Structure formats: C-alpha cells, structure tokens
C-alpha cells in the first residue's frame, strides 16, 4: 500500500488475533484470501462460538472468556471471568428435608472440589476472615474476648452481645459438617452416581498441568496481565456459606469487594503458540464438565433418589 495511507486503515493483526487465528486456521479446511478486517471477524466469531458452545449448558455461575494481549508479557493469555456474585444456589442440599447425611455428603463434596474451577470461598475462609476482622486472629472465645478488650478497646461488661468464635460455629447447619456425611454405601444410588461423576470429573481436571490449565489461578500472573485488579479485594465473588445463617459476617468481609470489586478470575492461562489454544480448549471443556457435574448434583430431586 502507498506510504501515504496510514497503517490504521488496515491495522496488522495483534498478537492475540494471530494466536487465535493460527488455531482457527488449523481447524479450517477451506483456505481463501480475506482482508484483515474479515480475518479479525472470522477469528472472533469462530472462537466465540467454540467458547459459548461449551458454556451453554452451565447455569451454576455466569462465566465469560477474555483474550488478553499484554505488551509487558511475552505471550497473550486467556482469562475465565466469573460475573456471578453471592451465595451459590445449593438447591436441595440447603432447602430440602432430605436426610442430613445425604445433604452433608453432597455439601462436603462440593466444598472440597468446587474451588478448582470457580472463585469461591467456604466456611473456613469466612471464619479466618472474621477472626482477623474481629478477634485479631484468635479462634477461641477467651482469647477473642481478650483481643476485643485489649486491641479494640471494648469494655469487658459490654461483651455479652458481641459475636465470639463459638457463636459463629454454632450457627452452622448440621449438613455443613463433613463428619455428618453418610458413608457412600448408605447413600441412594442416584446420589451415589452424582457424587461419583463429580469426583471423576474433578480428578480429570486436576490431572491437567498448570501451564495447560484454563482454570489455573496464579495471583502473580493474573496481576501481570490485569494490573488494575491489584486495587480490588482478594476475596472471591462467590461463597458456599449459607447467607441466611451468616448474613452479617458475609457482609462484613465482602464490604471491600462491593466497593472496589472482587477477585473474579476463575483461571488465566498464557499461550505462547497456537498449539496451546487446542490444549486450552481441552482443559476448558474438562472444567466445564466438572461444573456441569456439580450443577447436576445440586439440581437432584431428593424424592426421586
């Protein structure tokens, strides 16, 4: 083209378009010439469709994918972002009259696995945050009282209405305790099958190496690609804690996130070449299968198990 025509008239493809474009080209058997603008549109259209086809069955959380091109980093990256906020819908586990052992088995399985694909905090995380927030890190009542008086200046006579560690722990429903989970052999076949599917898909996702894992979370790498997130809360936007029992505590720890944003990245994977995009999609599908298994567990009807 003539030197008088500005480059922006037909801007060369950026690194992330070239990267995804290489993956698109490897799947396209019909080679044809096209302009850069047409190439951009096709690259984005093919990639978006592939992502949405995988995410479409998921209702557990609202997820989206963003391709990042950081000039400061050696390679583009793909991030999975969670746009949902608040308590995960636990379905029958929280609201049904099913046996406590069944509900505890399902809740324990979710608590042990769901963090591999979603930015979520559980009861222990909440307790640790509240312990630092109120009791200077103490976890026993007497030590917590001492911290409230010594470090927060409360009058010892005004502690009767103050939340202490035992008060918080005592509010947990019975189905939140792993010790109450019924052994697998005593569970109904439908629930046993759902839990087996959850574990199988979880183990498949965990076998993916970090460098190829679409759902891998590394704070330092995330901040390199998304430096604005350094201003946000380190707290994930989702929780497995039933807000009905712990509304005050959840509100207290989530205040900073509500003001400045939560750490809503479910995973971020740098991609040095087009072949890695194929690996990324394989792990992306593995994580989606795991989340679908979690969703199916939550959506079980205990009356039909």
GROMACS .gro file of C-alpha atoms in nm:
model
  305
    1UNK     CA    1   0.000   0.000   0.000
    2UNK     CA    2   0.108   0.358  -0.057
    3UNK     CA    3   0.315   0.509   0.224
    4UNK     CA    4   0.063   0.798   0.235
    5UNK     CA    5  -0.213   0.565   0.360
    6UNK     CA    6  -0.197   0.542   0.742
    7UNK     CA    7  -0.137   0.199   0.892
    8UNK     CA    8  -0.460   0.226   1.093
    9UNK     CA    9  -0.651   0.199   0.765
   10UNK     CA   10  -0.568  -0.172   0.763
   11UNK     CA   11  -0.411  -0.233   1.104
   12UNK     CA   12  -0.199  -0.550   1.123
   13UNK     CA   13  -0.346  -0.826   1.337
   14UNK     CA   14  -0.243  -0.802   1.702
   15UNK     CA   15  -0.064  -1.090   1.873
   16UNK     CA   16  -0.377  -1.233   2.030
   17UNK     CA   17  -0.560  -1.231   1.695
   18UNK     CA   18  -0.264  -1.403   1.530
   19UNK     CA   19  -0.253  -1.662   1.808
   20UNK     CA   20  -0.623  -1.748   1.791
   21UNK     CA   21  -0.606  -1.711   1.413
   22UNK     CA   22  -0.349  -1.989   1.396
   23UNK     CA   23  -0.586  -2.215   1.588
   24UNK     CA   24  -0.878  -2.119   1.362
   25UNK     CA   25  -0.668  -2.186   1.051
   26UNK     CA   26  -0.572  -2.530   1.181
   27UNK     CA   27  -0.943  -2.619   1.201
   28UNK     CA   28  -1.044  -2.464   0.867
   29UNK     CA   29  -1.012  -2.690   0.563
   30UNK     CA   30  -1.121  -2.422   0.314
   31UNK     CA   31  -0.834  -2.183   0.251
   32UNK     CA   32  -0.928  -1.849   0.096
   33UNK     CA   33  -0.796  -1.496   0.078
   34UNK     CA   34  -0.956  -1.232   0.300
   35UNK     CA   35  -0.886  -0.884   0.426
   36UNK     CA   36  -0.751  -0.824   0.774
   37UNK     CA   37  -1.089  -0.694   0.888
   38UNK     CA   38  -1.256  -1.010   0.758
   39UNK     CA   39  -0.989  -1.219   0.928
   40UNK     CA   40  -1.050  -1.046   1.260
   41UNK     CA   41  -1.423  -1.103   1.238
   42UNK     CA   42  -1.382  -1.469   1.147
   43UNK     CA   43  -1.125  -1.533   1.421
   44UNK     CA   44  -1.351  -1.376   1.682
   45UNK     CA   45  -1.665  -1.546   1.551
   46UNK     CA   46  -1.512  -1.897   1.547
   47UNK     CA   47  -1.352  -1.855   1.890
   48UNK     CA   48  -1.666  -1.707   2.049
   49UNK     CA   49  -1.884  -1.987   1.913
   50UNK     CA   50  -1.648  -2.257   2.042
   51UNK     CA   51  -1.646  -2.098   2.389
   52UNK     CA   52  -2.023  -2.045   2.404
   53UNK     CA   53  -2.097  -2.400   2.290
   54UNK     CA   54  -1.904  -2.526   2.593
   55UNK     CA   55  -2.055  -2.279   2.841
   56UNK     CA   56  -2.416  -2.301   2.719
   57UNK     CA   57  -2.531  -2.589   2.948
   58UNK     CA   58  -2.393  -2.421   3.262
   59UNK     CA   59  -2.635  -2.240   3.491
   60UNK     CA   60  -2.434  -2.272   3.811
   61UNK     CA   61  -2.248  -1.945   3.751
   62UNK     CA   62  -2.224  -1.684   3.478
   63UNK     CA   63  -1.885  -1.718   3.310
   64UNK     CA   64  -1.720  -1.540   3.019
   65UNK     CA   65  -1.383  -1.562   2.846
   66UNK     CA   66  -1.147  -1.278   2.757
   67UNK     CA   67  -0.835  -1.298   2.537
   68UNK     CA   68  -0.566  -1.065   2.675
   69UNK     CA   69  -0.279  -0.907   2.488
   70UNK     CA   70  -0.035  -0.755   2.736
   71UNK     CA   71   0.259  -0.568   2.584
   72UNK     CA   72   0.452  -0.630   2.905
   73UNK     CA   73   0.420  -1.009   2.877
   74UNK     CA   74   0.578  -1.249   2.629
   75UNK     CA   75   0.254  -1.416   2.523
   76UNK     CA   76  -0.117  -1.342   2.502
   77UNK     CA   77  -0.337  -1.514   2.761
   78UNK     CA   78  -0.696  -1.628   2.800
   79UNK     CA   79  -0.883  -1.548   3.120
   80UNK     CA   80  -1.206  -1.702   3.251
   81UNK     CA   81  -1.408  -1.441   3.437
   82UNK     CA   82  -1.695  -1.509   3.679
   83UNK     CA   83  -1.970  -1.247   3.663
   84UNK     CA   84  -2.186  -1.413   3.932
   85UNK     CA   85  -2.180  -1.282   4.287
   86UNK     CA   86  -2.309  -1.402   4.624
   87UNK     CA   87  -2.403  -1.746   4.751
   88UNK     CA   88  -2.407  -2.038   4.512
   89UNK     CA   89  -2.753  -2.187   4.487
   90UNK     CA   90  -2.723  -2.512   4.683
   91UNK     CA   91  -3.069  -2.638   4.588
   92UNK     CA   92  -3.195  -2.939   4.781
   93UNK     CA   93  -2.880  -2.951   4.994
   94UNK     CA   94  -2.987  -2.632   5.172
   95UNK     CA   95  -3.365  -2.631   5.141
   96UNK     CA   96  -3.495  -2.991   5.140
   97UNK     CA   97  -3.595  -3.222   5.423
   98UNK     CA   98  -3.369  -3.498   5.294
   99UNK     CA   99  -3.160  -3.691   5.544
  100UNK     CA  100  -2.881  -3.485   5.698
  101UNK     CA  101  -2.624  -3.748   5.600
  102UNK     CA  102  -2.718  -3.718   5.231
  103UNK     CA  103  -2.705  -3.339   5.237
  104UNK     CA  104  -2.375  -3.336   5.428
  105UNK     CA  105  -2.220  -3.581   5.179
  106UNK     CA  106  -2.318  -3.359   4.885
  107UNK     CA  107  -2.210  -3.035   5.055
  108UNK     CA  108  -1.876  -3.180   5.164
  109UNK     CA  109  -1.801  -3.300   4.811
  110UNK     CA  110  -1.876  -2.955   4.670
  111UNK     CA  111  -1.672  -2.778   4.940
  112UNK     CA  112  -1.371  -2.999   4.866
  113UNK     CA  113  -1.378  -2.960   4.487
  114UNK     CA  114  -1.563  -2.654   4.355
  115UNK     CA  115  -1.271  -2.415   4.413
  116UNK     CA  116  -1.076  -2.586   4.135
  117UNK     CA  117  -1.295  -2.410   3.879
  118UNK     CA  118  -1.483  -2.126   4.047
  119UNK     CA  119  -1.364  -1.828   4.255
  120UNK     CA  120  -1.546  -1.926   4.574
  121UNK     CA  121  -1.483  -1.914   4.950
  122UNK     CA  122  -1.612  -2.160   5.208
  123UNK     CA  123  -1.687  -2.154   5.579
  124UNK     CA  124  -1.324  -2.193   5.693
  125UNK     CA  125  -1.224  -1.898   5.473
  126UNK     CA  126  -1.507  -1.689   5.618
  127UNK     CA  127  -1.414  -1.786   5.973
  128UNK     CA  128  -1.049  -1.692   5.916
  129UNK     CA  129  -1.150  -1.353   5.770
  130UNK     CA  130  -1.384  -1.280   6.061
  131UNK     CA  131  -1.121  -1.396   6.309
  132UNK     CA  132  -0.879  -1.136   6.176
  133UNK     CA  133  -1.153  -0.874   6.140
  134UNK     CA  134  -1.293  -0.903   6.495
  135UNK     CA  135  -1.061  -1.110   6.716
  136UNK     CA  136  -0.707  -1.033   6.598
  137UNK     CA  137  -0.675  -1.384   6.457
  138UNK     CA  138  -0.793  -1.566   6.770
  139UNK     CA  139  -1.019  -1.870   6.732
  140UNK     CA  140  -1.118  -1.945   7.092
  141UNK     CA  141  -1.370  -1.746   7.295
  142UNK     CA  142  -1.149  -1.646   7.586
  143UNK     CA  143  -0.864  -1.531   7.361
  144UNK     CA  144  -1.116  -1.349   7.139
  145UNK     CA  145  -1.258  -1.164   7.443
  146UNK     CA  146  -0.905  -1.061   7.541
  147UNK     CA  147  -0.840  -0.930   7.188
  148UNK     CA  148  -1.165  -0.732   7.186
  149UNK     CA  149  -1.074  -0.564   7.514
  150UNK     CA  150  -0.701  -0.519   7.454
  151UNK     CA  151  -0.689  -0.425   7.086
  152UNK     CA  152  -1.033  -0.285   7.013
  153UNK     CA  153  -1.090  -0.109   7.343
  154UNK     CA  154  -1.426  -0.270   7.426
  155UNK     CA  155  -1.549  -0.261   7.783
  156UNK     CA  156  -1.548  -0.613   7.934
  157UNK     CA  157  -1.901  -0.551   8.059
  158UNK     CA  158  -2.024  -0.488   7.703
  159UNK     CA  159  -1.916  -0.823   7.558
  160UNK     CA  160  -2.243  -1.008   7.618
  161UNK     CA  161  -2.384  -0.909   7.278
  162UNK     CA  162  -2.055  -0.950   7.091
  163UNK     CA  163  -2.009  -1.234   6.843
  164UNK     CA  164  -1.750  -1.486   6.958
  165UNK     CA  165  -1.599  -1.783   6.771
  166UNK     CA  166  -1.831  -2.034   6.937
  167UNK     CA  167  -2.136  -1.823   6.845
  168UNK     CA  168  -2.038  -1.832   6.482
  169UNK     CA  169  -1.954  -2.201   6.478
  170UNK     CA  170  -2.281  -2.292   6.649
  171UNK     CA  171  -2.483  -2.137   6.367
  172UNK     CA  172  -2.365  -2.390   6.112
  173UNK     CA  173  -2.645  -2.622   5.996
  174UNK     CA  174  -2.580  -2.992   6.053
  175UNK     CA  175  -2.539  -3.054   5.680
  176UNK     CA  176  -2.231  -2.829   5.671
  177UNK     CA  177  -2.028  -3.074   5.884
  178UNK     CA  178  -1.820  -3.328   5.694
  179UNK     CA  179  -1.843  -3.557   5.998
  180UNK     CA  180  -2.218  -3.586   5.937
  181UNK     CA  181  -2.177  -3.713   5.580
  182UNK     CA  182  -2.327  -4.058   5.534
  183UNK     CA  183  -2.084  -4.327   5.409
  184UNK     CA  184  -2.108  -4.392   5.033
  185UNK     CA  185  -2.255  -4.739   5.080
  186UNK     CA  186  -2.560  -4.600   5.261
  187UNK     CA  187  -2.642  -4.331   5.003
  188UNK     CA  188  -2.920  -4.381   4.747
  189UNK     CA  189  -2.797  -4.488   4.404
  190UNK     CA  190  -2.885  -4.158   4.231
  191UNK     CA  191  -2.686  -3.952   4.480
  192UNK     CA  192  -2.400  -4.200   4.479
  193UNK     CA  193  -2.383  -4.181   4.099
  194UNK     CA  194  -2.385  -3.798   4.103
  195UNK     CA  195  -2.105  -3.788   4.361
  196UNK     CA  196  -1.902  -4.040   4.163
  197UNK     CA  197  -1.944  -3.829   3.848
  198UNK     CA  198  -1.835  -3.518   4.040
  199UNK     CA  199  -1.521  -3.688   4.172
  200UNK     CA  200  -1.435  -3.838   3.835
  201UNK     CA  201  -1.462  -3.505   3.652
  202UNK     CA  202  -1.277  -3.327   3.933
  203UNK     CA  203  -0.987  -3.574   3.915
  204UNK     CA  204  -0.973  -3.534   3.536
  205UNK     CA  205  -0.942  -3.157   3.575
  206UNK     CA  206  -0.678  -3.187   3.846
  207UNK     CA  207  -0.463  -3.405   3.619
  208UNK     CA  208  -0.418  -3.115   3.376
  209UNK     CA  209  -0.079  -2.947   3.425
  210UNK     CA  210  -0.086  -2.587   3.544
  211UNK     CA  211   0.070  -2.449   3.226
  212UNK     CA  212  -0.205  -2.604   3.011
  213UNK     CA  213  -0.493  -2.549   3.253
  214UNK     CA  214  -0.754  -2.289   3.155
  215UNK     CA  215  -0.874  -2.284   3.520
  216UNK     CA  216  -0.534  -2.237   3.684
  217UNK     CA  217  -0.523  -1.945   3.927
  218UNK     CA  218  -0.190  -1.776   3.998
  219UNK     CA  219  -0.223  -1.434   4.159
  220UNK     CA  220   0.113  -1.300   4.041
  221UNK     CA  221   0.047  -1.392   3.678
  222UNK     CA  222  -0.305  -1.252   3.691
  223UNK     CA  223  -0.177  -0.917   3.819
  224UNK     CA  224   0.084  -0.907   3.542
  225UNK     CA  225  -0.189  -0.928   3.279
  226UNK     CA  226  -0.455  -0.737   3.473
  227UNK     CA  227  -0.274  -0.484   3.695
  228UNK     CA  228  -0.598  -0.300   3.774
  229UNK     CA  229  -0.705  -0.597   3.985
  230UNK     CA  230  -0.445  -0.502   4.245
  231UNK     CA  231  -0.695  -0.243   4.369
  232UNK     CA  232  -0.976  -0.493   4.415
  233UNK     CA  233  -1.050  -0.720   4.709
  234UNK     CA  234  -0.867  -1.053   4.725
  235UNK     CA  235  -1.199  -1.215   4.820
  236UNK     CA  236  -1.371  -1.427   4.553
  237UNK     CA  237  -1.721  -1.314   4.448
  238UNK     CA  238  -1.894  -1.647   4.528
  239UNK     CA  239  -1.945  -1.836   4.852
  240UNK     CA  240  -2.067  -2.178   4.963
  241UNK     CA  241  -2.164  -2.034   5.302
  242UNK     CA  242  -2.543  -2.014   5.352
  243UNK     CA  243  -2.607  -1.642   5.376
  244UNK     CA  244  -2.930  -1.694   5.571
  245UNK     CA  245  -2.724  -1.804   5.873
  246UNK     CA  246  -2.420  -1.578   5.818
  247UNK     CA  247  -2.553  -1.261   5.655
  248UNK     CA  248  -2.367  -1.023   5.890
  249UNK     CA  249  -2.033  -1.199   5.855
  250UNK     CA  250  -2.056  -1.226   5.477
  251UNK     CA  251  -2.149  -0.857   5.453
  252UNK     CA  252  -1.854  -0.760   5.672
  253UNK     CA  253  -1.590  -0.947   5.472
  254UNK     CA  254  -1.747  -0.855   5.136
  255UNK     CA  255  -1.762  -0.479   5.202
  256UNK     CA  256  -1.428  -0.407   5.035
  257UNK     CA  257  -1.524  -0.618   4.735
  258UNK     CA  258  -1.856  -0.441   4.697
  259UNK     CA  259  -1.672  -0.108   4.686
  260UNK     CA  260  -1.368  -0.198   4.476
  261UNK     CA  261  -1.457  -0.526   4.306
  262UNK     CA  262  -1.386  -0.891   4.381
  263UNK     CA  263  -1.113  -1.120   4.253
  264UNK     CA  264  -1.344  -1.263   3.987
  265UNK     CA  265  -1.088  -1.453   3.777
  266UNK     CA  266  -1.165  -1.826   3.762
  267UNK     CA  267  -0.845  -1.900   3.569
  268UNK     CA  268  -0.581  -1.744   3.346
  269UNK     CA  269  -0.354  -1.927   3.103
  270UNK     CA  270  -0.070  -1.768   2.900
  271UNK     CA  271  -0.049  -1.909   2.546
  272UNK     CA  272   0.290  -1.885   2.369
  273UNK     CA  273   0.174  -2.052   2.045
  274UNK     CA  274  -0.138  -2.165   1.855
  275UNK     CA  275  -0.097  -2.529   1.960
  276UNK     CA  276  -0.156  -2.423   2.320
  277UNK     CA  277  -0.501  -2.295   2.221
  278UNK     CA  278  -0.603  -2.653   2.147
  279UNK     CA  279  -0.470  -2.756   2.490
  280UNK     CA  280  -0.657  -2.465   2.646
  281UNK     CA  281  -0.985  -2.576   2.494
  282UNK     CA  282  -0.930  -2.932   2.615
  283UNK     CA  283  -0.885  -2.815   2.974
  284UNK     CA  284  -1.166  -2.560   2.937
  285UNK     CA  285  -1.401  -2.846   2.842
  286UNK     CA  286  -1.272  -3.055   3.133
  287UNK     CA  287  -1.356  -2.774   3.377
  288UNK     CA  288  -1.698  -2.724   3.218
  289UNK     CA  289  -1.772  -3.098   3.255
  290UNK     CA  290  -1.677  -3.074   3.623
  291UNK     CA  291  -1.904  -2.772   3.678
  292UNK     CA  292  -2.184  -2.949   3.494
  293UNK     CA  293  -2.141  -3.246   3.731
  294UNK     CA  294  -2.161  -3.005   4.028
  295UNK     CA  295  -2.471  -2.847   3.877
  296UNK     CA  296  -2.637  -3.186   3.831
  297UNK     CA  297  -2.560  -3.276   4.194
  298UNK     CA  298  -2.721  -2.954   4.315
  299UNK     CA  299  -3.025  -2.999   4.091
  300UNK     CA  300  -3.104  -3.352   4.210
  301UNK     CA  301  -3.454  -3.415   4.339
  302UNK     CA  302  -3.410  -3.600   4.672
  303UNK     CA  303  -3.760  -3.751   4.639
  304UNK     CA  304  -3.652  -3.946   4.333
  305UNK     CA  305  -3.316  -4.074   4.456
   0.00000   0.00000   0.00000
